[in-house]
XYZ file of C-alpha atoms in Angstrom:
769
model
C -5.927 -25.423 21.267
C -7.198 -21.844 21.156
C -8.706 -22.189 24.612
C -5.478 -23.594 26.048
C -3.315 -20.888 24.471
C -5.648 -18.151 25.687
C -5.716 -19.499 29.254
C -1.949 -19.972 29.316
C -1.348 -16.387 28.163
C -4.021 -15.074 30.543
C -2.504 -16.809 33.585
C 1.113 -16.069 32.660
C 0.414 -12.553 31.539
C 3.530 -11.037 33.111
C 5.774 -13.537 31.341
C 4.003 -13.009 27.993
C 4.158 -9.202 28.136
C 7.810 -9.233 29.242
C 8.644 -11.736 26.484
C 6.991 -9.495 23.912
C 8.864 -6.463 25.266
C 12.200 -8.297 25.152
C 11.515 -9.591 21.645
C 10.494 -6.113 20.506
C 13.648 -4.454 21.856
C 15.926 -7.286 20.700
C 14.622 -7.203 17.123
C 14.905 -3.404 16.997
C 18.489 -3.524 18.262
C 19.402 -6.348 15.884
C 17.866 -4.444 13.005
C 19.908 -1.382 13.929
C 23.136 -3.414 14.105
C 22.648 -5.470 10.949
C 21.112 -2.638 8.972
C 18.931 -2.991 5.898
C 19.565 -4.008 2.322
C 16.653 -2.463 0.458
C 16.862 -2.559 -3.312
C 14.630 -0.401 -5.505
C 15.960 -1.903 -8.717
C 13.891 -3.990 -11.095
C 15.029 -7.441 -12.110
C 15.602 -8.173 -15.775
C 12.718 -9.802 -17.626
C 14.604 -10.583 -20.841
C 12.858 -7.749 -22.643
C 14.195 -5.635 -25.491
C 15.030 -2.828 -23.078
C 16.970 -5.290 -20.884
C 18.993 -6.539 -23.872
C 19.689 -2.970 -24.900
C 20.758 -2.055 -21.368
C 23.178 -4.996 -21.407
C 24.872 -3.500 -24.490
C 25.128 -0.132 -22.744
C 26.727 -1.768 -19.709
C 29.130 -3.949 -21.660
C 30.128 -1.564 -24.436
C 29.603 1.944 -23.041
C 30.476 1.571 -19.368
C 26.835 1.536 -18.310
C 25.906 4.912 -19.820
C 22.106 5.115 -19.905
C 21.651 1.700 -18.265
C 21.472 2.851 -14.651
C 18.309 3.355 -12.617
C 20.058 6.211 -10.818
C 19.683 9.119 -13.235
C 19.226 12.808 -12.612
C 20.464 16.223 -13.597
C 21.863 19.496 -12.311
C 19.702 22.121 -14.012
C 20.641 25.797 -14.086
C 18.780 28.767 -15.459
C 20.357 32.192 -15.784
C 18.820 35.364 -17.164
C 22.273 36.609 -18.256
C 22.829 33.462 -20.310
C 25.312 30.635 -20.238
C 28.145 32.761 -21.640
C 28.611 34.374 -18.214
C 31.880 33.009 -16.693
C 30.338 33.047 -13.187
C 27.485 30.818 -14.367
C 29.906 28.398 -16.020
C 32.063 28.340 -12.890
C 28.991 27.594 -10.752
C 28.074 24.626 -12.924
C 31.677 23.408 -12.937
C 31.703 23.489 -9.123
C 28.469 21.508 -8.872
C 29.709 18.938 -11.393
C 32.924 18.585 -9.382
C 30.904 17.945 -6.205
C 28.868 15.253 -7.983
C 31.973 13.599 -9.444
C 33.509 13.593 -5.985
C 30.948 11.011 -4.874
C 32.157 7.481 -5.545
C 29.872 5.848 -8.104
C 28.483 9.073 -9.625
C 29.346 10.294 -13.117
C 28.411 13.727 -14.418
C 28.687 15.376 -17.851
C 29.513 19.082 -17.863
C 27.321 20.928 -20.413
C 30.237 23.266 -21.194
C 32.567 20.388 -22.057
C 33.448 20.441 -25.742
C 32.606 16.731 -25.969
C 28.905 17.440 -25.423
C 28.817 19.665 -28.499
C 26.549 22.166 -26.768
C 23.640 19.721 -26.785
C 23.048 20.316 -23.067
C 22.605 24.069 -23.516
C 19.157 25.280 -24.611
C 18.696 27.167 -27.902
C 17.817 30.270 -25.889
C 21.142 30.058 -24.078
C 19.484 30.533 -20.683
C 19.136 26.898 -19.574
C 21.739 24.146 -19.250
C 21.955 20.803 -17.520
C 24.566 18.318 -16.388
C 23.503 14.672 -16.640
C 24.012 12.592 -13.487
C 24.224 8.828 -13.424
C 25.022 6.436 -10.592
C 26.392 2.928 -10.422
C 24.035 0.835 -8.251
C 26.875 -1.573 -7.479
C 28.936 1.229 -5.911
C 26.463 3.570 -4.242
C 23.209 2.292 -2.663
C 20.060 3.812 -4.118
C 18.830 4.891 -0.674
C 21.937 7.100 -0.261
C 21.432 8.989 -3.515
C 18.962 11.385 -1.893
C 21.720 12.767 0.329
C 23.797 13.518 -2.772
C 20.899 15.480 -4.220
C 20.466 17.375 -0.947
C 24.166 18.260 -0.862
C 24.061 19.568 -4.441
C 20.904 21.550 -3.772
C 22.335 23.179 -0.651
C 25.414 24.357 -2.547
C 23.213 25.434 -5.421
C 21.148 27.626 -3.100
C 24.342 29.241 -1.830
C 25.427 29.932 -5.405
C 22.024 31.510 -6.120
C 22.746 34.063 -3.385
C 26.202 34.751 -4.789
C 25.220 35.070 -8.468
C 22.332 37.325 -9.413
C 19.721 35.793 -11.747
C 20.911 32.207 -11.219
C 18.519 29.358 -10.415
C 19.811 25.891 -9.525
C 17.590 22.800 -9.283
C 18.354 19.090 -8.933
C 16.318 16.803 -11.178
C 15.626 13.087 -11.077
C 13.427 11.136 -8.667
C 16.473 9.124 -7.547
C 18.140 12.299 -6.245
C 15.051 13.452 -4.328
C 15.361 13.030 -0.574
C 13.010 10.273 0.616
C 10.616 11.553 3.280
C 9.670 8.975 5.901
C 5.860 8.827 6.065
C 4.372 10.349 9.221
C 0.722 10.406 8.259
C 0.014 7.094 10.015
C 0.227 9.097 13.252
C -2.862 11.001 12.079
C -4.638 7.710 11.508
C -3.778 6.558 15.043
C -5.089 9.838 16.470
C -8.455 9.409 14.781
C -8.518 5.707 15.653
C -8.374 6.637 19.343
C -11.403 8.881 18.971
C -13.368 6.401 16.845
C -12.790 3.539 19.280
C -13.770 5.561 22.326
C -16.928 6.868 20.667
C -17.877 3.405 19.405
C -17.203 1.450 22.592
C -17.240 4.006 25.379
C -14.163 2.518 27.053
C -10.584 3.768 27.123
C -9.245 0.277 27.800
C -11.368 -1.189 24.994
C -9.644 1.410 22.806
C -6.170 0.994 24.251
C -5.923 -2.779 23.959
C -6.399 -2.942 20.148
C -4.027 0.004 19.718
C -1.332 -1.644 21.847
C -1.660 -4.984 20.060
C -1.562 -3.367 16.609
C 1.476 -1.220 17.427
C 3.333 -4.209 18.883
C 2.683 -6.326 15.792
C 3.508 -3.519 13.362
C 6.671 -2.570 15.256
C 8.029 -6.105 15.094
C 6.903 -6.552 11.503
C 8.621 -3.315 10.436
C 11.935 -4.333 12.031
C 11.814 -7.903 10.709
C 11.057 -6.593 7.207
C 14.222 -4.520 7.433
C 16.207 -7.601 8.409
C 14.653 -9.662 5.603
C 15.687 -7.006 3.087
C 19.235 -8.323 3.514
C 18.294 -11.750 2.156
C 15.427 -11.014 -0.244
C 14.983 -8.221 -2.755
C 12.700 -5.658 -1.140
C 12.022 -2.029 -2.157
C 12.698 0.672 0.417
C 9.034 1.608 0.786
C 7.877 -1.977 1.454
C 7.937 -1.619 5.283
C 5.810 1.522 5.065
C 3.213 -0.255 2.929
C 3.341 -3.039 5.536
C 2.828 -0.477 8.301
C -0.200 0.947 6.518
C -1.772 -2.505 6.230
C -0.607 -3.750 9.639
C -2.120 -0.838 11.517
C -5.454 -1.402 9.830
C -5.678 -5.157 10.252
C -4.009 -5.148 13.684
C -6.594 -2.818 15.161
C -9.292 -4.709 13.272
C -8.312 -8.133 14.617
C -7.810 -7.071 18.228
C -11.020 -5.039 18.173
C -13.021 -8.033 16.996
C -11.573 -10.177 19.805
C -12.038 -7.514 22.501
C -15.657 -7.029 21.450
C -16.289 -10.758 21.762
C -14.573 -10.709 25.177
C -16.920 -7.978 26.375
C -19.930 -9.863 25.034
C -18.844 -12.902 27.040
C -18.472 -10.769 30.179
C -22.016 -9.515 29.681
C -23.156 -13.140 29.603
C -21.884 -13.471 33.166
C -18.644 -15.353 32.500
C -15.422 -14.704 34.417
C -12.586 -12.730 32.754
C -10.562 -15.908 32.177
C -13.527 -17.780 30.709
C -14.422 -14.762 28.595
C -10.877 -14.558 27.276
C -10.859 -18.258 26.406
C -14.274 -18.022 24.750
C -13.264 -14.949 22.744
C -10.055 -16.572 21.492
C -11.859 -19.838 20.648
C -14.338 -17.970 18.454
C -13.073 -14.530 17.435
C -9.478 -15.763 17.674
C -10.184 -18.534 15.189
C -11.814 -16.056 12.830
C -8.829 -13.715 13.205
C -6.389 -16.510 12.385
C -8.335 -17.588 9.316
C -8.933 -14.005 8.145
C -5.271 -13.202 8.659
C -4.208 -16.266 6.701
C -6.337 -15.116 3.758
C -4.570 -11.741 3.830
C -1.148 -13.406 4.002
C -2.058 -15.812 1.186
C -3.227 -12.911 -0.976
C -0.009 -10.992 -0.351
C 2.249 -13.988 -0.915
C 0.368 -14.615 -4.152
C 2.544 -11.794 -5.508
C 5.370 -14.327 -5.624
C 3.610 -15.747 -8.689
C 4.529 -12.639 -10.654
C 8.118 -13.838 -10.779
C 9.743 -10.480 -10.027
C 11.820 -10.013 -6.849
C 10.701 -6.370 -6.557
C 7.005 -7.317 -6.469
C 7.648 -10.385 -4.327
C 9.493 -8.204 -1.806
C 6.481 -5.931 -1.479
C 4.258 -8.915 -0.755
C 6.704 -10.491 1.697
C 7.181 -7.243 3.630
C 3.441 -6.721 4.030
C 2.750 -10.401 4.782
C 5.368 -10.436 7.558
C 3.739 -7.452 9.253
C 0.269 -8.995 9.013
C 1.628 -12.269 10.432
C 3.009 -10.484 13.485
C -0.303 -8.717 14.090
C -2.013 -12.137 14.066
C 0.496 -13.509 16.580
C 0.055 -10.421 18.756
C -3.725 -10.824 18.729
C -3.581 -14.505 19.727
C -0.905 -14.181 22.442
C -0.344 -10.618 23.619
C -4.028 -9.695 23.699
C -5.073 -12.520 26.106
C -2.226 -11.460 28.418
C -3.339 -7.820 28.333
C -6.921 -8.921 29.013
C -5.521 -10.718 32.051
C -4.343 -7.363 33.356
C -7.479 -5.454 32.353
C -10.113 -8.060 33.316
C -13.306 -6.250 34.432
C -11.671 -2.825 34.095
C -12.286 -3.034 30.363
C -15.879 -2.089 31.211
C -14.897 0.906 33.341
C -13.835 4.311 32.035
C -13.030 7.218 34.325
C -13.046 10.825 33.295
C -9.284 11.088 33.782
C -8.658 8.340 31.238
C -11.163 9.736 28.763
C -9.735 13.275 28.913
C -6.141 11.991 28.767
C -6.918 9.850 25.721
C -8.427 12.861 23.982
C -5.331 14.943 24.735
C -3.042 12.203 23.422
C -5.078 12.175 20.213
C -4.616 15.951 19.877
C -0.852 15.595 20.430
C -0.648 12.916 17.736
C -2.468 15.216 15.333
C 0.160 17.830 16.139
C 2.893 15.365 15.163
C 1.120 14.325 11.968
C 0.310 17.851 10.772
C 3.512 19.405 12.119
C 1.668 21.800 14.445
C 4.046 22.091 17.408
C 1.653 23.896 19.833
C -0.607 20.830 19.799
C 2.227 18.796 21.321
C 1.505 20.573 24.633
C -1.501 18.256 24.896
C 0.847 15.365 25.786
C 2.171 16.777 29.085
C -1.377 17.933 29.834
C -2.526 14.314 29.439
C 0.081 13.225 32.004
C -1.067 15.943 34.412
C -4.697 14.874 34.014
C -3.799 11.249 34.807
C -1.882 12.296 37.927
C -4.592 14.685 39.059
C -7.148 11.964 38.435
C -5.984 10.150 41.560
C -6.800 13.159 43.738
C -9.536 15.228 42.056
C -12.938 13.596 42.730
C -14.479 14.679 39.419
C -11.690 13.038 37.406
C -11.938 9.847 39.481
C -15.603 9.354 38.642
C -16.725 6.730 36.149
C -18.120 7.797 32.811
C -21.771 6.670 32.608
C -22.128 3.483 30.576
C -24.469 3.475 27.603
C -27.603 1.402 28.084
C -27.295 -2.110 26.675
C -30.260 -3.164 24.590
C -31.273 -6.642 23.419
C -29.876 -7.426 20.002
C -33.397 -7.437 18.544
C -33.751 -3.753 19.451
C -30.505 -2.644 17.839
C -30.558 -0.444 14.769
C -28.508 -3.000 12.840
C -30.996 -5.804 13.534
C -33.808 -3.610 12.228
C -31.660 -2.540 9.302
C -31.055 -6.165 8.290
C -34.756 -6.927 8.326
C -35.422 -3.777 6.296
C -33.032 -5.018 3.606
C -34.422 -8.546 3.807
C -37.997 -7.327 3.284
C -37.028 -5.721 -0.048
C -33.850 -7.496 -1.155
C -34.076 -6.905 -4.903
C -34.057 -3.071 -4.929
C -31.114 -2.948 -2.517
C -29.228 -5.650 -4.387
C -29.688 -4.011 -7.777
C -29.072 -0.483 -6.458
C -25.829 -1.338 -4.645
C -24.556 -3.395 -7.591
C -25.359 -0.585 -10.044
C -23.508 1.958 -7.901
C -20.420 -0.249 -7.699
C -20.485 -0.828 -11.471
C -20.792 2.924 -12.124
C -17.791 3.628 -9.891
C -15.856 0.924 -11.739
C -16.403 2.464 -15.208
C -13.103 4.462 -15.224
C -11.260 1.159 -14.791
C -11.955 0.471 -18.479
C -9.485 3.219 -19.407
C -6.750 2.162 -16.966
C -3.284 2.895 -18.356
C -0.291 1.282 -16.685
C 3.029 3.122 -16.828
C 5.493 4.805 -14.515
C 4.951 8.458 -13.752
C 7.825 10.925 -13.915
C 9.102 13.977 -12.069
C 6.257 15.995 -13.539
C 4.026 14.414 -10.891
C 6.038 15.829 -8.006
C 4.515 18.773 -6.157
C 5.343 22.142 -7.821
C 7.402 23.455 -4.895
C 9.935 20.602 -4.975
C 13.309 21.051 -6.665
C 12.663 17.832 -8.625
C 9.550 19.272 -10.225
C 11.134 22.680 -10.860
C 14.103 21.038 -12.589
C 11.616 19.089 -14.726
C 9.745 22.253 -15.673
C 12.932 24.179 -16.513
C 14.147 21.366 -18.787
C 10.765 21.303 -20.497
C 10.899 25.055 -20.968
C 14.457 25.036 -22.322
C 14.584 21.859 -24.397
C 11.110 20.327 -24.608
C 9.365 17.648 -22.527
C 11.237 14.743 -24.128
C 14.506 15.768 -22.496
C 13.128 14.615 -19.152
C 13.145 11.004 -20.331
C 15.313 10.316 -23.378
C 15.609 6.777 -24.602
C 18.455 5.040 -26.365
C 18.748 3.233 -29.659
C 21.647 0.764 -29.451
C 23.097 -1.897 -31.687
C 25.985 -4.320 -31.782
C 28.090 -3.724 -34.900
C 30.964 -5.421 -36.667
C 32.164 -2.826 -39.165
C 31.935 0.764 -40.333
C 29.238 -0.375 -42.764
C 27.130 -1.365 -39.772
C 27.635 2.135 -38.341
C 26.295 3.579 -41.584
C 23.344 1.178 -41.465
C 22.666 2.191 -37.885
C 22.750 5.867 -38.883
C 20.296 5.125 -41.668
C 17.884 3.653 -39.112
C 18.341 6.762 -36.947
C 17.560 9.024 -39.921
C 14.312 7.122 -40.404
C 13.471 7.355 -36.717
C 14.011 11.123 -36.831
C 11.276 11.456 -39.467
C 8.595 10.313 -37.022
C 6.506 13.380 -36.100
C 6.623 12.409 -32.408
C 10.463 12.513 -32.392
C 12.018 15.853 -31.544
C 15.604 14.799 -32.134
C 17.814 11.748 -32.598
C 21.522 12.272 -31.986
C 24.024 10.980 -34.579
C 25.363 7.469 -34.114
C 28.112 7.284 -31.503
C 30.397 4.229 -31.758
C 32.029 2.915 -28.606
C 35.424 2.872 -30.338
C 35.788 4.949 -33.524
C 38.791 2.869 -34.665
C 37.319 -0.565 -33.954
C 33.606 -0.185 -33.164
C 31.645 -3.063 -31.651
C 28.513 -1.093 -30.678
C 26.836 2.222 -31.323
C 24.193 4.286 -29.603
C 21.961 7.290 -30.107
C 19.795 9.301 -27.787
C 16.207 9.870 -28.923
C 14.094 12.721 -27.580
C 10.316 12.680 -27.976
C 8.055 15.671 -28.377
C 6.106 14.550 -25.331
C 6.780 13.892 -21.660
C 8.062 10.462 -20.607
C 4.714 9.446 -19.111
C 2.597 10.732 -21.998
C 0.539 8.182 -23.865
C 1.966 9.549 -27.136
C 5.482 8.647 -25.931
C 4.416 5.095 -25.134
C 2.789 4.832 -28.564
C 6.010 6.154 -30.128
C 8.061 3.362 -28.530
C 5.581 0.739 -29.686
C 5.425 2.209 -33.203
C 9.201 2.406 -33.580
C 9.617 -1.188 -32.431
C 6.774 -2.647 -34.444
C 7.072 -0.745 -37.728
C 9.693 1.954 -38.169
C 12.860 0.189 -36.998
C 12.169 -3.261 -38.552
C 11.424 -1.621 -41.909
C 14.583 0.523 -41.771
C 16.902 -2.299 -40.614
C 16.403 -4.256 -43.822
C 18.059 -7.243 -42.173
C 21.415 -5.461 -41.937
C 21.475 -4.595 -38.233
C 19.508 -5.247 -35.023
C 18.565 -1.965 -33.321
C 17.188 -2.084 -29.778
C 15.317 0.610 -27.862
C 16.140 0.950 -24.183
C 16.028 3.552 -21.421
C 13.477 4.419 -18.776
C 10.502 4.843 -21.124
C 10.984 1.619 -23.135
C 11.710 -0.223 -19.865
C 8.436 1.084 -18.456
C 6.587 -0.176 -21.545
C 8.214 -3.616 -21.240
C 7.634 -3.840 -17.489
C 3.951 -2.899 -17.818
C 3.483 -5.474 -20.563
C 5.177 -8.161 -18.467
C 2.998 -7.486 -15.418
C -0.171 -7.396 -17.509
C 0.655 -10.847 -18.808
C 1.169 -12.241 -15.289
C -1.810 -10.510 -13.667
C -4.445 -13.011 -14.797
C -2.470 -15.881 -13.266
C -2.104 -13.997 -9.989
C -5.765 -12.957 -9.836
C -6.945 -16.445 -10.721
C -4.838 -18.242 -8.119
C -5.799 -15.833 -5.303
C -9.487 -16.043 -6.168
C -9.411 -19.836 -6.412
C -7.571 -20.293 -3.104
C -9.904 -17.866 -1.345
C -12.937 -19.657 -2.748
C -11.634 -23.036 -1.580
C -10.749 -21.748 1.894
C -14.176 -20.163 2.367
C -15.895 -23.283 1.084
C -13.990 -25.408 3.614
C -14.821 -23.023 6.468
C -18.504 -22.413 5.789
C -19.368 -25.744 4.113
C -21.156 -23.991 1.293
C -20.822 -23.447 -2.445
C -22.823 -20.247 -2.800
C -21.429 -18.319 0.189
C -17.823 -18.319 -1.093
C -18.969 -17.703 -4.664
C -20.938 -14.642 -3.537
C -17.997 -13.467 -1.447
C -15.613 -13.628 -4.391
C -18.031 -11.829 -6.738
C -18.906 -9.084 -4.265
C -15.283 -8.526 -3.313
C -14.377 -8.228 -6.973
C -17.106 -5.626 -7.394
C -15.810 -3.501 -4.510
C -12.206 -3.810 -5.721
C -13.189 -2.823 -9.272
C -15.031 0.210 -7.899
C -11.951 1.205 -5.875
C -9.813 0.865 -9.004
C -12.273 3.095 -10.830
C -11.993 5.832 -8.208
C -8.177 5.615 -8.367
C -8.223 6.001 -12.157
C -10.638 8.938 -11.968
C -8.514 10.784 -9.398
C -4.979 9.915 -10.418
C -5.172 9.229 -14.162
C -8.019 11.476 -15.244
C -7.155 14.174 -12.696
C -10.666 14.675 -11.309
C -10.684 16.984 -8.264
C -6.988 17.770 -8.836
C -7.649 21.416 -7.961
C -8.648 20.222 -4.490
C -6.340 17.251 -3.983
C -3.293 18.719 -5.717
C -2.764 15.406 -7.543
C -1.007 15.719 -10.891
C -2.734 13.383 -13.393
C -0.691 10.566 -14.859
C -0.745 6.824 -15.509
C -0.968 4.265 -12.716
C 2.275 2.553 -11.706
C 2.184 -1.013 -13.104
C 2.645 -2.827 -9.781
C -0.036 -0.915 -7.876
C -3.159 -2.739 -9.169
C -1.748 -6.125 -8.153
C -0.645 -4.882 -4.745
C -4.025 -3.258 -4.201
C -5.793 -6.437 -5.234
C -3.748 -8.556 -2.836
C -4.334 -6.153 0.060
C -7.957 -5.250 -0.581
C -9.042 -8.804 -1.331
C -7.457 -9.958 1.904
C -9.092 -7.172 3.912
C -12.450 -7.839 2.281
C -12.206 -11.464 3.293
C -11.594 -10.279 6.864
C -15.002 -8.657 7.043
C -16.555 -11.565 5.190
C -15.206 -14.047 7.730
C -16.162 -11.913 10.732
C -19.724 -11.420 9.518
C -20.389 -14.888 8.114
C -18.885 -16.666 11.111
C -21.462 -14.986 13.359
C -24.260 -15.703 10.876
C -23.207 -19.362 10.610
C -22.926 -19.611 14.403
C -26.472 -18.272 14.798
C -27.808 -20.470 11.984
C -26.353 -23.663 13.459
C -27.770 -22.750 16.858
C -31.290 -21.817 15.691
C -31.734 -23.253 12.189
C -33.398 -19.939 11.238
C -31.845 -18.738 7.961
C -33.630 -15.365 8.039
C -33.009 -14.232 11.615
C -29.480 -15.634 11.665
C -28.547 -13.015 9.062
C -29.958 -10.247 11.252
C -28.264 -11.725 14.332
C -24.911 -11.899 12.597
C -25.165 -8.406 11.155
C -26.277 -6.892 14.465
C -23.470 -8.697 16.329
C -20.704 -7.515 14.030
C -21.950 -4.277 12.460
C -20.605 -2.030 15.207
C -17.216 -3.736 15.092
C -17.028 -3.727 11.310
C -18.165 -0.102 11.117
C -15.632 1.052 13.716
C -12.830 -1.032 12.195
C -13.675 0.191 8.702
C -13.765 3.815 9.873
C -10.310 3.357 11.401
C -8.938 1.755 8.239
C -10.429 4.497 6.077
C -8.739 7.147 8.224
C -5.420 5.267 8.517
C -5.261 4.586 4.780
C -6.743 7.939 3.806
C -4.153 9.821 5.874
C -1.508 8.693 3.376
C -3.072 11.168 0.953
C -1.128 13.774 2.927
C 2.210 12.276 1.858
C 4.230 13.822 -0.966
C 5.026 10.486 -2.598
C 2.463 9.659 -5.282
C 2.680 5.912 -4.646
C 1.592 6.373 -1.031
C -1.246 8.609 -2.198
C -2.506 6.007 -4.672
C -2.365 3.225 -2.079
C -4.045 5.424 0.525
C -6.964 6.409 -1.710
C -7.416 2.957 -3.224
C -7.391 1.102 0.082
C -9.573 3.599 1.955
C -12.204 3.657 -0.816
C -12.176 -0.144 -1.080
C -12.653 -0.578 2.674
C -15.409 2.047 2.753
C -17.327 0.388 -0.084
C -16.799 -3.065 1.358
C -18.018 -2.156 4.842
C -21.059 -0.250 3.587
C -22.429 -1.360 0.221
C -21.181 -4.939 0.421
C -21.558 -5.910 4.074
C -24.600 -3.782 4.910
C -26.555 -4.142 1.660
C -25.389 -6.898 -0.656
C -24.747 -9.587 1.962
C -28.140 -9.424 3.720
C -29.968 -8.989 0.398
C -28.339 -11.995 -1.304
C -28.585 -14.207 1.774
C -32.286 -13.427 2.058
C -32.874 -14.305 -1.583
C -31.036 -17.621 -1.305
C -32.355 -18.592 2.133
C -31.497 -22.188 3.088
C -29.567 -22.603 -0.171
C -26.807 -20.418 1.311
C -25.542 -23.396 3.273
C -25.962 -26.103 0.615
C -23.003 -28.212 -0.413
C -22.943 -31.619 -2.174
C -22.441 -34.440 0.301
C -19.508 -35.916 -1.638
C -17.744 -32.545 -1.573
C -18.499 -32.077 2.110
C -16.808 -35.399 2.833
C -13.545 -34.632 1.046
C -13.118 -31.016 2.183
C -10.966 -30.444 5.277
C -12.875 -28.995 8.227
C -11.778 -25.501 9.218
C -13.882 -24.336 12.131
C -14.090 -20.604 12.931
C -17.207 -20.732 15.128
C -15.469 -22.420 18.069
C -14.419 -25.936 19.000
C -17.107 -28.666 18.864
C -17.282 -28.797 22.659
C -16.862 -25.049 23.076
C -19.680 -24.492 25.575
C -18.683 -27.458 27.722
C -15.012 -26.417 27.788
C -15.806 -22.805 28.668
C -18.244 -23.899 31.388
C -15.395 -25.685 33.178
C -13.339 -22.497 33.506
C -13.799 -20.753 36.876
């Protein structure tokens, strides 16, 4: 099948490329017409915070139950008694109220009782809350921008006034651009590694085609499945990495076949029948890992997995169909690089860096690249071919010698690499899952400055108050509720608990109170306060008279983290089991998949440890600018799904070549060296690209992108170095022939999944002219 598909695409290359172009444009247009339906809300999990939020929605018009919360924060040296300051706040509140779906509380309204004016009289805030059913979450950022712009104008009109807009929901979402930096470095890495502009361009084209379609289709799917707004960007991050990886592996095999003297068509068919099979299987493992997030049972998490899986699926399709067609155009030219192409590619890389870093003068490199290409048809020097590097027998390659070096002393390398991974994983033991707050925004943003001003004026707890709510039947219940609040207020971690507020003073059916902690919303002490109030303080004070519930952003974060922790083991177990079974069916071995699972878990744990050290402990924060805080609860599962899938990619690529060599020679020792030498350059180049692509997301302002970027880049780096270059050859040397042992009864019942080529591969390829 793979041979037939490859030959069909090769021979009908014009049709295939045009079909891809039409599909690409059509999907983009359709996506633009239909639009997107991204939803950043979290589904209810029947937690205490969810039940409390239901009371707020039903009895208090949704006050405190919305995910869209923020504030207009003002600071004035002359104090809040100044009529100009009060008028400025009134104008901003009016603007906010003028947006359908937004409610705002004026701090100077008598109903607030002055609780939104600081004791110093120099800071005040207006609470903002949005109705998700009326105004889409993705449009809230424009409201914040509008308020900030008017606030800046008021600052110029009123001396001593500072206006900031708080709340992550009201921060304008910045579309990530750092992937452009990753593409720029990928161009350089591929050219240096393979010495061919076409060998660089083909993987880039295939990856961009797959990612482009995946991005647009994810947007369309957001209309029918719950998907957060940043899901397509996570998919882009993964798709670029795996897309380049897959196409690079296939192009390398194509070039190897050309060097064996086969025709371009035969080489394409041979590459797709071997590398293409490995790409399909490796891609399926990534998709399975990502779709495993459906087991969590939350639409938000499932949407992340679906968005990324769709993008990966399109990169697989592009590799198996578009790449053979492009090879049909390139044919033997993939081995030829002229100076004009090399210089132009370098200039394009510089221009992309200009886009990524926002350095406009570097964009001049793009027209220069066009001029070089045009001049290359007339200037003799530019028309010349770049000298090809000398091809050496595989036995003389550095990677072949490296494998034998490891295999001569397997125990020291095995123990050393394992110890290093375990040391890097140590911080994982102190992992704390919770949502960060606006205090993790960069200091120059209005969101962070509003956070700091509120902390200065009122205390850190005002940046994330939580609500105590209760359903009541009588005035006696109101008194009982107030008694519980009085007890809550005695906790040393509580700064203030507002008096009980009934929904209807004449005929109350519910009451609420706002509780402010002495610590920031993300602080561990605040989380402990919620747990202590729920477990001890409130039950003891209720005395069976009333049922008081804690809700709000902080209690919801505690409940959400607890829910995900309970589902994580199921998710991890299913993904690991499926991966083990798939590898066992492919490589007909018990020990090879077991080793793969263990080693991948080691590299993932080490990556988690680095993430905790940088983002939770705050190591190197003076260099990275990262504000320490807990790790968002959904990130470890997403990272596991992505990293485990990517790790299996390298495992399949390397082991498929080792198995191919072993079945051809029966030599367990040299087959390891053959496989490592055949794939090391590809894996190293692909890993370097992934590290740069993922690592470039460190340049984004959004903390979630930073965490994903660091975690994925570190995981890929460790996997491609310590695991593939040390642990794999060391363990395979120690096990020898036992690597490929499997009980006969198990071998009979397992389905056969062949990634080394069809049984009559050589005969079929030999028939191709």
